[in-house]
Amino acid sequence: MRNQEHKERQLTRRQVLRGGLGGAAVLAVPGLLAGCGDGGKAAGGKSMTVTYSSNGGALQKAQEAAWLTPYTRDNPGIKIVQDVGSTDYSRIEAMVKAGNVTWDLVDVGGDFGLGDQEALLEPLDCDLIDCKAGEGGSRFRVPLHRYACVMAYRTDKTPNPPKTWAEWFDLEKHPGKRAFFKVSGPTGIYEPALLADGVKIDELYPLDIDRAFRKLETIRSSIVWAASPTDTVRLLADGEVTLASVFSSQAYAMAQDNVKIGVVWDEFGLGSDYLVVPKGAKNKEAAMALAAYMTSADHNAQLSNIYPVAPGNPNAHPDESAPTFTFLPSGKDGASYNFDSQYYAENQAELAQRLNEWLKR
């Protein structure tokens, strides 16, 4: 989800860790665990360690429960060390250039791992990993989970919520402040503005940035910029804004804390997070095996059963009885669009610069 839950440091609501996990089958890893003499230990009796980096918060806690704990339980010779700091892409670049890569497997957003960035990554073992199962998969990144950016509102203060982004931008019909997450990546700033201005949902890309900023200008004085996805939904929960553009997973978390929050499943954006192995990773074979487990059709939906993101693998099927099921960004009747990860990967520097310049005016 990126930067889905980017730089999130502290939780302001209960962590979303509900639902049970079925017993995971032992993952057979040819050439890695085969022939190991002591519960999956490597040759020479040494245990293997994989350093996994995600974005902290409730999402990484859920990833731990859904995948990391079951995997180490069934592969006792594998130890997983977690880095819960930001998976800022500049850190990956710095590690690779310095020849001192401390991450083995990393959860990144759709705007990373394409084009020139492939030089920073190890090619995936596509005999072991179903690399292209899902949106935007390649030899260098495999889809992990899907998230949604949606319109959100307080059900007790907005009896007639906006049904479209055009209504969301209408200050006369819906007065008050509204919140955006201040990141220029695929998190839903430009697309809502363009949809509100009349661009057809299937004609969003390439983004008309000038047009998007002209539309954002019409509500500039009413925008509250949030530093994280958690802050975005907190502003709505605390009544500091009337409306917000949020990740549906964050809205679900607030709803579990009995906050009267609703979302609109129409004109919503769908994005994906991916797993990558940085170039020069010290434990790349073990990282490939873990990535294969996390993204397989058999295991990928385990996260969706306890955290409201959809599987990255389209062949993985969440439990329809899980409490998260109705909040998953899949199977909805409303119109949706996919964040164009190729576009964001090629234009992220310009998009960030343009947003910063506009904010300083």
PDB file of C-alpha atoms in Angstrom, residues 213 217 220 349-361:
ATOM      1  CA  PHE A 213      -3.886  21.665  -9.550  1.00  0.00           C
ATOM      2  CA  GLU A 217      -6.988  25.391  -6.086  1.00  0.00           C
ATOM      3  CA  ARG A 220      -7.177  25.019  -1.294  1.00  0.00           C
ATOM      4  CA  ALA A 349      10.228  13.170  -9.024  1.00  0.00           C
ATOM      5  CA  GLU A 350       8.282  15.688 -11.093  1.00  0.00           C
ATOM      6  CA  LEU A 351       5.043  14.995  -9.230  1.00  0.00           C
ATOM      7  CA  ALA A 352       6.721  15.577  -5.862  1.00  0.00           C
ATOM      8  CA  GLN A 353       8.336  18.792  -7.094  1.00  0.00           C
ATOM      9  CA  ARG A 354       5.065  20.112  -8.513  1.00  0.00           C
ATOM     10  CA  LEU A 355       3.183  19.377  -5.304  1.00  0.00           C
ATOM     11  CA  ASN A 356       5.826  21.072  -3.158  1.00  0.00           C
ATOM     12  CA  GLU A 357       5.840  24.131  -5.409  1.00  0.00           C
ATOM     13  CA  TRP A 358       2.054  24.384  -5.318  1.00  0.00           C
ATOM     14  CA  LEU A 359       1.945  24.069  -1.531  1.00  0.00           C
ATOM     15  CA  LYS A 360       4.451  26.942  -1.165  1.00  0.00           C
ATOM     16  CA  ARG A 361       2.415  29.402  -3.209  1.00  0.00           C
TER      17      ARG A 361
END
